[in-house]
Short mmCIF file of C-alpha atoms and ligand atoms in Angstrom, two decimals:
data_model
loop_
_atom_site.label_atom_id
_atom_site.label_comp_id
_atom_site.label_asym_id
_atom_site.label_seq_id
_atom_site.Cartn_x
_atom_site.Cartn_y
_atom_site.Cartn_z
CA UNK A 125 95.67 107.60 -34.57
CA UNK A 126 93.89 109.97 -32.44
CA UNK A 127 93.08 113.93 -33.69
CA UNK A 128 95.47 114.81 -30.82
CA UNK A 129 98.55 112.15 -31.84
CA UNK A 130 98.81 113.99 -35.02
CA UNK A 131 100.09 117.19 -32.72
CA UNK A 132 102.21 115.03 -30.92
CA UNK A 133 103.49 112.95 -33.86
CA UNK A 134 104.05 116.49 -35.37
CA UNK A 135 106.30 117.57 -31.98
CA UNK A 136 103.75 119.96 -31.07
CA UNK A 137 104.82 121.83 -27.59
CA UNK A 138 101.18 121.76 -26.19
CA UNK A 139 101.44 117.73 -26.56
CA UNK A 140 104.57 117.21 -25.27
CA UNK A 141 105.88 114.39 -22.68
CA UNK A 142 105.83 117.10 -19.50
CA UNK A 143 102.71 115.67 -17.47
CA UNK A 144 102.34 119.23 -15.76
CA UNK A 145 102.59 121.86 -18.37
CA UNK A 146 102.79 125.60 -17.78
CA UNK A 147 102.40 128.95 -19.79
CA UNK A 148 101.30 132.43 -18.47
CA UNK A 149 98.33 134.40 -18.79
CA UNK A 150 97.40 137.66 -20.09
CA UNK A 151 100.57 139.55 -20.38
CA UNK A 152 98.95 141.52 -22.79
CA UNK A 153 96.96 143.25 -20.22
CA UNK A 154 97.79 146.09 -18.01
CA UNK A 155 97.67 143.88 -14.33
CA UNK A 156 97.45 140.83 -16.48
CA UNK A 157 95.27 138.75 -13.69
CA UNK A 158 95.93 141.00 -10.53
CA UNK A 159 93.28 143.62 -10.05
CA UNK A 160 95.71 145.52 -7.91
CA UNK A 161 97.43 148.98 -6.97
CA UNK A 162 100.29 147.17 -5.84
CA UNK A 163 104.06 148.26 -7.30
CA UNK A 164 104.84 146.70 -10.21
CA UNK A 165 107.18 147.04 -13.41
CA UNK A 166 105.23 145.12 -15.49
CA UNK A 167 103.31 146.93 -18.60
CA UNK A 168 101.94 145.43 -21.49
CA UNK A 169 104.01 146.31 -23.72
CA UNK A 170 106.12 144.63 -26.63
CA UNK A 171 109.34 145.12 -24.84
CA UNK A 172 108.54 143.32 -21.58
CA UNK A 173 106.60 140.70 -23.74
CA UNK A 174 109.53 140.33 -25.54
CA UNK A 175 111.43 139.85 -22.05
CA UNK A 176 108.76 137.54 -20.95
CA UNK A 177 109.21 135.41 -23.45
CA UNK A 178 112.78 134.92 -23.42
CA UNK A 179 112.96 134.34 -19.59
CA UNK A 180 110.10 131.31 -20.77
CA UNK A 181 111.79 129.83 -23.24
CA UNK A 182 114.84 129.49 -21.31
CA UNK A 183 112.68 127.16 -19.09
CA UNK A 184 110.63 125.36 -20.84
CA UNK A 185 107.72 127.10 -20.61
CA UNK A 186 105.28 125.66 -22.86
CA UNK A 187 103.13 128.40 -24.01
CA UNK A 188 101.87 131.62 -23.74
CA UNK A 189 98.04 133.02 -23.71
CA UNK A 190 96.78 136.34 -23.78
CA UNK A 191 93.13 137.91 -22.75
CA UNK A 192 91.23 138.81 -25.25
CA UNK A 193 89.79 142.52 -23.71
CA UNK A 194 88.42 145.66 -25.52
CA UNK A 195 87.74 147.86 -22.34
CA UNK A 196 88.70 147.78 -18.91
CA UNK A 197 86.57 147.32 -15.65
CA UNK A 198 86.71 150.23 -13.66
CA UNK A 199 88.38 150.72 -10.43
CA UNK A 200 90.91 153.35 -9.43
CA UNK A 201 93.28 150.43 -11.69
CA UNK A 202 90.90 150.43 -15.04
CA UNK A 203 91.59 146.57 -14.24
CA UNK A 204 92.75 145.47 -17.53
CA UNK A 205 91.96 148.59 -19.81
CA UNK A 206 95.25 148.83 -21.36
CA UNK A 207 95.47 146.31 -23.15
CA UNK A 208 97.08 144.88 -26.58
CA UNK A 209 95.48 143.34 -29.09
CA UNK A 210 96.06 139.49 -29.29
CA UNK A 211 96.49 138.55 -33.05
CA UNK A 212 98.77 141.45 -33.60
CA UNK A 213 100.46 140.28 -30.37
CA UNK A 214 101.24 136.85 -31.15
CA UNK A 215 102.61 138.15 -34.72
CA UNK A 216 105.20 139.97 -32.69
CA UNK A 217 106.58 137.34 -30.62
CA UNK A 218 106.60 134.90 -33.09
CA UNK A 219 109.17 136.81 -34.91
CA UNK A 220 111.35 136.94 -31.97
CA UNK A 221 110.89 133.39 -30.19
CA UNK A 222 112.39 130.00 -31.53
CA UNK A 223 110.28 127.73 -28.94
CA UNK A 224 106.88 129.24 -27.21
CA UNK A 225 103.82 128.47 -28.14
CA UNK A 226 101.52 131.39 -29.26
CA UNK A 227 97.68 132.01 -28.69
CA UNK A 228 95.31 134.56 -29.74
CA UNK A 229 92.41 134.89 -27.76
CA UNK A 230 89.51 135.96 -30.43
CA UNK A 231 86.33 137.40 -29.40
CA UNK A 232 84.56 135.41 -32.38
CA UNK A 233 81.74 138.32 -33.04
CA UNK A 234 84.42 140.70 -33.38
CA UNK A 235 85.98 138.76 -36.50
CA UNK A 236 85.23 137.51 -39.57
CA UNK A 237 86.15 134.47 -39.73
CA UNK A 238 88.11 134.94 -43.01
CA UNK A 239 90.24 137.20 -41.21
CA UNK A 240 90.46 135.06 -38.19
CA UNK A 241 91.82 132.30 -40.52
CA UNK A 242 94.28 134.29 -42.79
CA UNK A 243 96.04 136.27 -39.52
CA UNK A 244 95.90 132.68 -37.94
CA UNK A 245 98.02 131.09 -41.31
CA UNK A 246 100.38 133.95 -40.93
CA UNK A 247 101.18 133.89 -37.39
CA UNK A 248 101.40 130.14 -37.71
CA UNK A 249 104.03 130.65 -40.63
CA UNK A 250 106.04 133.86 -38.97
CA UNK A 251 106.03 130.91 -35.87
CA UNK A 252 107.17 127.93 -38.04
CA UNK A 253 103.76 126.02 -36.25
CA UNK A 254 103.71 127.67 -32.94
CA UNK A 255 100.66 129.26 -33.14
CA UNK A 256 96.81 128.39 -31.67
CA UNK A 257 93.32 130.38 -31.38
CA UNK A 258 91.83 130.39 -28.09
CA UNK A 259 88.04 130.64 -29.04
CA UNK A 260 86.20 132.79 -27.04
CA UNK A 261 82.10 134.31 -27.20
CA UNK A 262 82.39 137.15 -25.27
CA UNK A 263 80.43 137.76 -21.43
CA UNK A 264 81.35 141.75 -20.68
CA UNK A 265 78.36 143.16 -22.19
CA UNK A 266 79.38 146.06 -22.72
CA UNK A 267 82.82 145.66 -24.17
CA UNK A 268 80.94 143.27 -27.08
CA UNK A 269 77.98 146.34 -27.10
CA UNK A 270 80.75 148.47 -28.10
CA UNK A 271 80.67 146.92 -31.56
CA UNK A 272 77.36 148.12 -32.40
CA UNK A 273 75.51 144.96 -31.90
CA UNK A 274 73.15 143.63 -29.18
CA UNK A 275 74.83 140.58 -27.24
CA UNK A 276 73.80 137.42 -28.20
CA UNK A 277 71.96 135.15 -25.67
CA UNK A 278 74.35 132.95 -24.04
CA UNK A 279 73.60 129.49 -26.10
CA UNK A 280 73.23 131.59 -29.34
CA UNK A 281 76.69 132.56 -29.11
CA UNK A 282 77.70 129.17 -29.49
CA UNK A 283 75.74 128.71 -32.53
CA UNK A 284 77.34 131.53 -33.89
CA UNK A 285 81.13 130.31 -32.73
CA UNK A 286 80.16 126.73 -34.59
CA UNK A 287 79.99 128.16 -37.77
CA UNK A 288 83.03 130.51 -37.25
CA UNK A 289 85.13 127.37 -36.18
CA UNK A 290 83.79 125.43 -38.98
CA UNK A 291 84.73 127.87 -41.24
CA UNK A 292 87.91 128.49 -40.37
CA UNK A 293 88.94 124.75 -39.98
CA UNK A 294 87.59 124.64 -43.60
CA UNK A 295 89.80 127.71 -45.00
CA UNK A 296 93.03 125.82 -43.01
CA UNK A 297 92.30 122.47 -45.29
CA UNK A 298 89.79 122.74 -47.82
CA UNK A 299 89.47 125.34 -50.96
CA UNK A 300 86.36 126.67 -53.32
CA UNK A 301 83.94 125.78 -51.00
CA UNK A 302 80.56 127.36 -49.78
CA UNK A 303 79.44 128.14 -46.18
CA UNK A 304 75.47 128.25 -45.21
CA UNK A 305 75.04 129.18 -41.88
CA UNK A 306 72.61 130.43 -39.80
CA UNK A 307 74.85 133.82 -38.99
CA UNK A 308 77.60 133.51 -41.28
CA UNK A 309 78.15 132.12 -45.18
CA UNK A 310 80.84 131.87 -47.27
CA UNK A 311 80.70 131.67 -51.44
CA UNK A 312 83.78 129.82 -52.72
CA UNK A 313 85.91 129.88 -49.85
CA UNK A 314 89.78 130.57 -50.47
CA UNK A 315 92.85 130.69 -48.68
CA UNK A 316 96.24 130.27 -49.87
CA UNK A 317 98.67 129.76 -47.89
CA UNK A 318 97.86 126.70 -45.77
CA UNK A 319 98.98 126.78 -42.00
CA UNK A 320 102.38 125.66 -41.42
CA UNK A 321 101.42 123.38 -38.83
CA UNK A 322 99.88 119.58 -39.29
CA UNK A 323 97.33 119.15 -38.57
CA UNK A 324 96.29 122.45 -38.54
CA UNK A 325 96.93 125.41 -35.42
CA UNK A 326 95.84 124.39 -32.01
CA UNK A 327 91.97 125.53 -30.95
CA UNK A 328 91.50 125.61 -27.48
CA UNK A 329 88.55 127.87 -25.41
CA UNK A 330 87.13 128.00 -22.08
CA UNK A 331 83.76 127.35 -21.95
CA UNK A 332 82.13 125.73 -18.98
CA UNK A 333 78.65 125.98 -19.17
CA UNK A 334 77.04 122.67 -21.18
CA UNK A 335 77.11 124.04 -24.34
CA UNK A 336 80.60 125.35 -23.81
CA UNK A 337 81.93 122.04 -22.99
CA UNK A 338 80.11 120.19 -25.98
CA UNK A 339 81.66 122.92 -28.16
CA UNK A 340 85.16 122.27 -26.50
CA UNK A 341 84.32 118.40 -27.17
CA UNK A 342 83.20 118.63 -30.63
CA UNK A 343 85.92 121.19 -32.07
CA UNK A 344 88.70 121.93 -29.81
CA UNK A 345 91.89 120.18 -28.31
CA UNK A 346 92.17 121.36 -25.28
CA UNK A 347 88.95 122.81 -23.02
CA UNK A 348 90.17 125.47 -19.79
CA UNK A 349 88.59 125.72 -16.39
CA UNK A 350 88.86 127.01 -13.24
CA UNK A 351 90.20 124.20 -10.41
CA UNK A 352 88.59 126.22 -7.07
CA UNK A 353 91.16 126.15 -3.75
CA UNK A 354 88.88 123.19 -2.19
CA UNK A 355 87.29 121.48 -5.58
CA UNK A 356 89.94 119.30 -6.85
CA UNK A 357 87.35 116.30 -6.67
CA UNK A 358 85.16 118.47 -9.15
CA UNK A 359 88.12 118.98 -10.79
CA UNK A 360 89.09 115.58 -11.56
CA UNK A 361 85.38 114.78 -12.31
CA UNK A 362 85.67 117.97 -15.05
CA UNK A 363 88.75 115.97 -16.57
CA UNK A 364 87.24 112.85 -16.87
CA UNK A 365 83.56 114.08 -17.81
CA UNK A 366 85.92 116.04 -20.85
CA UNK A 367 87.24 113.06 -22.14
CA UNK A 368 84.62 111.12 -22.01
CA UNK A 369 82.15 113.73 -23.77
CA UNK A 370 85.10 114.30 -26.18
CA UNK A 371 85.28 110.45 -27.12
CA UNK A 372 82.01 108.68 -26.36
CA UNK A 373 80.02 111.38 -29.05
CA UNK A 374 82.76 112.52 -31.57
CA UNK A 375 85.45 109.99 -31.50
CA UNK A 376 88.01 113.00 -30.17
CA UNK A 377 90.65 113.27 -27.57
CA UNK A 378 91.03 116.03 -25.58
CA UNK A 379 93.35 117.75 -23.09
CA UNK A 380 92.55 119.89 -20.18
CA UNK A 381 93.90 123.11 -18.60
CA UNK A 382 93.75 125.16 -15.95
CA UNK A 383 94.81 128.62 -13.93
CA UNK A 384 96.54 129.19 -10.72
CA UNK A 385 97.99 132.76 -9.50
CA UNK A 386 101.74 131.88 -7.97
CA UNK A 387 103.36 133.94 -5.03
CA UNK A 388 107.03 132.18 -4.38
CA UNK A 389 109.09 132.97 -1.91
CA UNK A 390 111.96 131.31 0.18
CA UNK A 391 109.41 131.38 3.09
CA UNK A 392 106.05 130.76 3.97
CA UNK A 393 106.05 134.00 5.53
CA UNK A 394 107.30 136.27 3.29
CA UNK A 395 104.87 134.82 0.90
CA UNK A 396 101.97 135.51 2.33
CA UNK A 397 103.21 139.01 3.72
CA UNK A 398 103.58 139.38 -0.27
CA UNK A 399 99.57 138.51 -0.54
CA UNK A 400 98.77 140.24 2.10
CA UNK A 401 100.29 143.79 0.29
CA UNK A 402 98.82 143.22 -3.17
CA UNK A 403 95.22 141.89 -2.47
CA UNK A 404 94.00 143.06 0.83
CA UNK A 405 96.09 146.31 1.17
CA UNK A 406 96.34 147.18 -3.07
CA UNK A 407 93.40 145.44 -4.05
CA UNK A 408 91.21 147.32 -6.55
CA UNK A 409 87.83 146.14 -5.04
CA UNK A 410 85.61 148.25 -7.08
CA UNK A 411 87.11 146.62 -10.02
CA UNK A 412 86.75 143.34 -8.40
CA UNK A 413 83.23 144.48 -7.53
CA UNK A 414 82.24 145.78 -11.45
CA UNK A 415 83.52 141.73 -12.65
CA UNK A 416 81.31 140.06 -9.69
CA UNK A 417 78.15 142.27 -11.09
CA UNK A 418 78.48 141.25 -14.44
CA UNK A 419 78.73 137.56 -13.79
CA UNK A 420 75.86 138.34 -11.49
CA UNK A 421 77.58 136.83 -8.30
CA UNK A 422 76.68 140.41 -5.89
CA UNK A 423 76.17 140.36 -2.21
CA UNK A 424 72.34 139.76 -1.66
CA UNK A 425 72.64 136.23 -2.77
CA UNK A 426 75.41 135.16 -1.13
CA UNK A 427 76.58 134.73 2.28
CA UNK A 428 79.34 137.92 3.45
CA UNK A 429 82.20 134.96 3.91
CA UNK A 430 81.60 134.14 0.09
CA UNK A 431 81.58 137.25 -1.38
CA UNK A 432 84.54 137.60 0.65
CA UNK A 433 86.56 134.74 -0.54
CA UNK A 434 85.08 135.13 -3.97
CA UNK A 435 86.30 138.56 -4.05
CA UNK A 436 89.90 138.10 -2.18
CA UNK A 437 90.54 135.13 -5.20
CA UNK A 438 89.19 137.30 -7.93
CA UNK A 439 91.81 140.33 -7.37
CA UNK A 440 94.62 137.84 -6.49
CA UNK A 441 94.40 136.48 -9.49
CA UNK A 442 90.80 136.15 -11.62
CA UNK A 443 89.64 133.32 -9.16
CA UNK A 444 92.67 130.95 -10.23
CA UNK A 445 94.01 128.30 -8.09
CA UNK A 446 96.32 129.20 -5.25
CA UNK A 447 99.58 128.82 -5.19
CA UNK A 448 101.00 130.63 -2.39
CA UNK A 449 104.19 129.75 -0.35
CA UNK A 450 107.72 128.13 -0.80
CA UNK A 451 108.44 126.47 -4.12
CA UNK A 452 108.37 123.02 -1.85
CA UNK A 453 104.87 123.83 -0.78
CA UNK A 454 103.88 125.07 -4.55
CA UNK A 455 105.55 121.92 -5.82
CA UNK A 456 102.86 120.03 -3.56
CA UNK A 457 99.99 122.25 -4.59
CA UNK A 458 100.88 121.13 -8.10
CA UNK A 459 101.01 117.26 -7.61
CA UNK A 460 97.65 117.56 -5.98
CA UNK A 461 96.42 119.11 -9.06
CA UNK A 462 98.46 116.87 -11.67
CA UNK A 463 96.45 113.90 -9.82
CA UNK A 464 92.81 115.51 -11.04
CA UNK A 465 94.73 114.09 -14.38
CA UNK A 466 94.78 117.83 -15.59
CA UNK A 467 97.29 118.49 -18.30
CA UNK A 468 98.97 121.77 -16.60
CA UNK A 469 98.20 125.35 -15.75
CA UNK A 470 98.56 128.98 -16.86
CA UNK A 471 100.14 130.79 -14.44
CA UNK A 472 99.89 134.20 -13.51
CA UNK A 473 102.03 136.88 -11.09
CA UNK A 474 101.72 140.37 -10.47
CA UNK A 475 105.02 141.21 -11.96
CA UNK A 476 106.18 138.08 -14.57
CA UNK A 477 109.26 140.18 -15.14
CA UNK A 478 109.95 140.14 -11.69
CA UNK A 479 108.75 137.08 -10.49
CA UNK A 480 109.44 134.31 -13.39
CA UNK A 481 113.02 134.34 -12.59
CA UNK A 482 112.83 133.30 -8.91
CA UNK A 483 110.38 130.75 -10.47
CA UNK A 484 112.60 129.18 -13.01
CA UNK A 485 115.10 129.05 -10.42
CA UNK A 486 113.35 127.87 -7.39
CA UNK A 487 110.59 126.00 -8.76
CA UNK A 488 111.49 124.45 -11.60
CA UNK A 489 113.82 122.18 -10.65
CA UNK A 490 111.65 120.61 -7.74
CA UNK A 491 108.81 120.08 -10.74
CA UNK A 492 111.47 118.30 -12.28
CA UNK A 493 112.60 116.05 -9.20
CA UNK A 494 108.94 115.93 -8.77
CA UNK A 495 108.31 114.09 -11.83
CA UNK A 496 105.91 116.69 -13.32
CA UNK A 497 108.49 117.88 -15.88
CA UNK A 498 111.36 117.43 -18.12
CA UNK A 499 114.64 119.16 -17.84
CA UNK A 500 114.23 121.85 -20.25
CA UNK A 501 116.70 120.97 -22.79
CA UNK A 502 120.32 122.83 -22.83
CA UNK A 503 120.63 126.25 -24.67
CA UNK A 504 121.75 125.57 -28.30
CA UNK A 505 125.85 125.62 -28.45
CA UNK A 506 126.59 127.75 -31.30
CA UNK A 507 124.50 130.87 -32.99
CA UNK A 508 123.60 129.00 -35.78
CA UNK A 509 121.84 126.56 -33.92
CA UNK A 510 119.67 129.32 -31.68
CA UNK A 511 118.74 130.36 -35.14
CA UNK A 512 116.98 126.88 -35.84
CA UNK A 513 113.15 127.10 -36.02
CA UNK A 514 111.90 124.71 -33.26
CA UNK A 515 109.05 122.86 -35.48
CA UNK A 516 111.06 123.43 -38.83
C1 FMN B 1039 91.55 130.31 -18.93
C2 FMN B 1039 90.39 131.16 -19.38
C3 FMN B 1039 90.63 132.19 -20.28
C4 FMN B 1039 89.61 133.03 -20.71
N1 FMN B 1039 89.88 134.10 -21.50
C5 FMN B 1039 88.91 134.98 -21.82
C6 FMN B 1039 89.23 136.17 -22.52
O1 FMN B 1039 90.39 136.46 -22.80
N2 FMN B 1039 88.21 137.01 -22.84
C7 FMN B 1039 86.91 136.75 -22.52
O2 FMN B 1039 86.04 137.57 -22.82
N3 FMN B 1039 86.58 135.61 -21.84
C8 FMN B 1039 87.54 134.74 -21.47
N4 FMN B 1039 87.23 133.61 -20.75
C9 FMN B 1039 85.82 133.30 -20.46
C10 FMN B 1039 85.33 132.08 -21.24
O3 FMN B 1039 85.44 132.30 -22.64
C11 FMN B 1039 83.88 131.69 -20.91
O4 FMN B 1039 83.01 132.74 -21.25
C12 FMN B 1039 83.68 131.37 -19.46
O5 FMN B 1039 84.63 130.42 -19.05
C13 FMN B 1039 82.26 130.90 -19.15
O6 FMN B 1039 81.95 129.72 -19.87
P1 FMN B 1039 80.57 129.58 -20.65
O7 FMN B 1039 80.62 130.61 -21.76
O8 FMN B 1039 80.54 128.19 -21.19
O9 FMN B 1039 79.46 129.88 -19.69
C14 FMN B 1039 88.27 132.79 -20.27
C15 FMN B 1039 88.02 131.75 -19.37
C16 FMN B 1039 89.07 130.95 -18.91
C17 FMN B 1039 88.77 129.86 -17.91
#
């Protein structure tokens, strides 16, 4: 039995039988992925989470993840800067949702991994098993400056987020044990109680560079990436180099995501107009402009049509893939990337609260006919039942 089969066996949501799976992305976040001016009523708070959610599970939906973000970018939008914090978060929905899966996104030199591990066991409980730590090092410099210490060089920090994972994996299963690290040690580890979840909550991060991806391989179940507009080859050569690194050197399967920013509408037309308003008429540029600087991707390298592009898919929706048109034409967009053998996609919309039910409506149903999903299953008939834990 494979590390992953033991999710599955345990009717884990982020192993189910859909072969396209979906959650959103950053709802925690004031613009969540859209650095735009453009109307909205989404906010991050607890009640439109709270809404979110519902409208979700009603569908489907498999999951939820938020962005893990201490300080905004700048802009006349502070892209991002109000913000909630994601353990504290994903304590609050669990408590009222029956079927979601729940991540925190963990800067891991902001935690100790004690804490990690103990607010992980109770979300997981609250959640009856619905609950996952997306690992990640932290890039904004000076969002992880703010804590007092220099950031680490980028292979470093995945030194250091070894020994927090292997900690915390140990305080989920094991008990009196010691930690020697390089950064980090433990003296008779203890944690009481267990996760609720077999075998163990669901670790999944983003890394890309080489050491990102061997840390994904070595200690996570599922590894996210960016699928650009015209790289679905690369993309398919990302899933299979995954797997392979996953299997060949630790024996471990592994599942892929990605992230796509959806407009929907009955007509082409109206769906780009829609595109048109919130990135090249709202668009916070300077905020898009502040990001691009940081990752060190600024004008003088590249050609003007680059930074263009790079720019335009950055505010629309953190350089995710495009999904942009009628739900027949998203449908398509979405086979093309199930065939990269991708395991789904996080989506993300200016205004979820808005948006998601056109989505459920429209879309959903063609993934369906399309072979890419279930039908989600019918709402429980009596009160009673609703009030069944999903995983219980
Ligand atoms: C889907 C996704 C979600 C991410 N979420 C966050 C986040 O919330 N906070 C953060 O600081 N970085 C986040 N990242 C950045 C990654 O952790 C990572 O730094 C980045 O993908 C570069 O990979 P590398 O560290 O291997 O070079 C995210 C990346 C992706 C693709």
């Amino acid at each position: 039995m494979s590390n992953l089969d033991e999710f599955r066996q345990a009717g884990n949501p982020m192993f189910n039988d859909n072969k396209f799976k979906l959650g959103i992305f950053g709802s925690n976040c004031s613009n969540a992925c859209a650095m735009t001016l453009a109307e909205t009523s989404f906010e991050p708070t607890f009640e439109k989470n709270k809404e979110i959610a519902e409208i979700l599970e009603a569908a489907g939906w498999e999951c939820m993840v938020p962005i893990a973000r201490w300080r905004g970018f700048g802009g006349p939008s502070n892209f991002n800067g109000n913000c909630m914090e994601t353990y504290t978060w994903a304590a609050s929905l669990a408590a009222v949702t029956k079927k979601i899966f729940l991540f925190a996104t963990s800067h891991v030199p902001t935690i100790h991994p004690i804490v990690a591990a103990k607010m992980g066991t109770t979300i997981d409980q609250i959640s009856k098993g619905r609950f996952g730590i997306n690992m990640v090092c932290g890039w904004f410099t000076p969002e992880m400056e703010m804590f007092g210490r220099k950031m680490m060089e980028h292979d470093t920090r995945y030194e250091y987020a070894t020994e927090w994972v292997e900690i915390v994996e140990k305080l989920w299963k094991e008990q009196w044990f010691d930690y020697e690290g390089q950064f980090l040690s433990v003296k008779q580890g203890f944690a009481d109680p267990k996760p609720f979840q077999k075998p163990r909550p669901v670790l999944i991060s983003a890394g890309s560079s080489g050491k990102g991806r061997e840390f994904a391989a070595k200690y996570c179940d599922i590894n996210f990436s960016v699928i650009e507009e015209e790289g679905l080859d690369k993309a398919t050569a990302w899933v299979k180099e995954m797997k392979k690194l996953a299997w060949d050197k630790y024996q471990r399967e592994i599942g892929t995501f990605t992230y796509s920013y959806a407009v929907a509408r009955d007509t082409e037309k109206e769906a780009k107009e829609y595109y048109d308003y919130y990135v090249n008429q709202k668009g916070d540029w300077e905020a898009a402009d502040n990001i691009c600087k940081v990752f060190g991707v600024e004008s003088g390298s590249y050609s003007p049509d680059y930074m263009d592009k790079f720019r335009r898919n950055f505010i629309a929706g953190w350089g995710g893939y495009p999904l942009v048109g009628t739900p027949e034409q998203i449908v398509d967009r979405m086979l093309e990337m199930s065939k990269t053998g991708v395991d789904g996609s996080l989506i993300t919309m200016v205004d979820y609260n808005q948006e998601l039910p056109y989505w459920n409506e429209k879309v959903m149903p063609l993934l369906v006919q399309a072979g890419l999903r279930k039908a989600p299953a019918a709402a429980p008939a009596t009160a009673q039942a609703a009030r069944e834990p999903a995983m219980a």
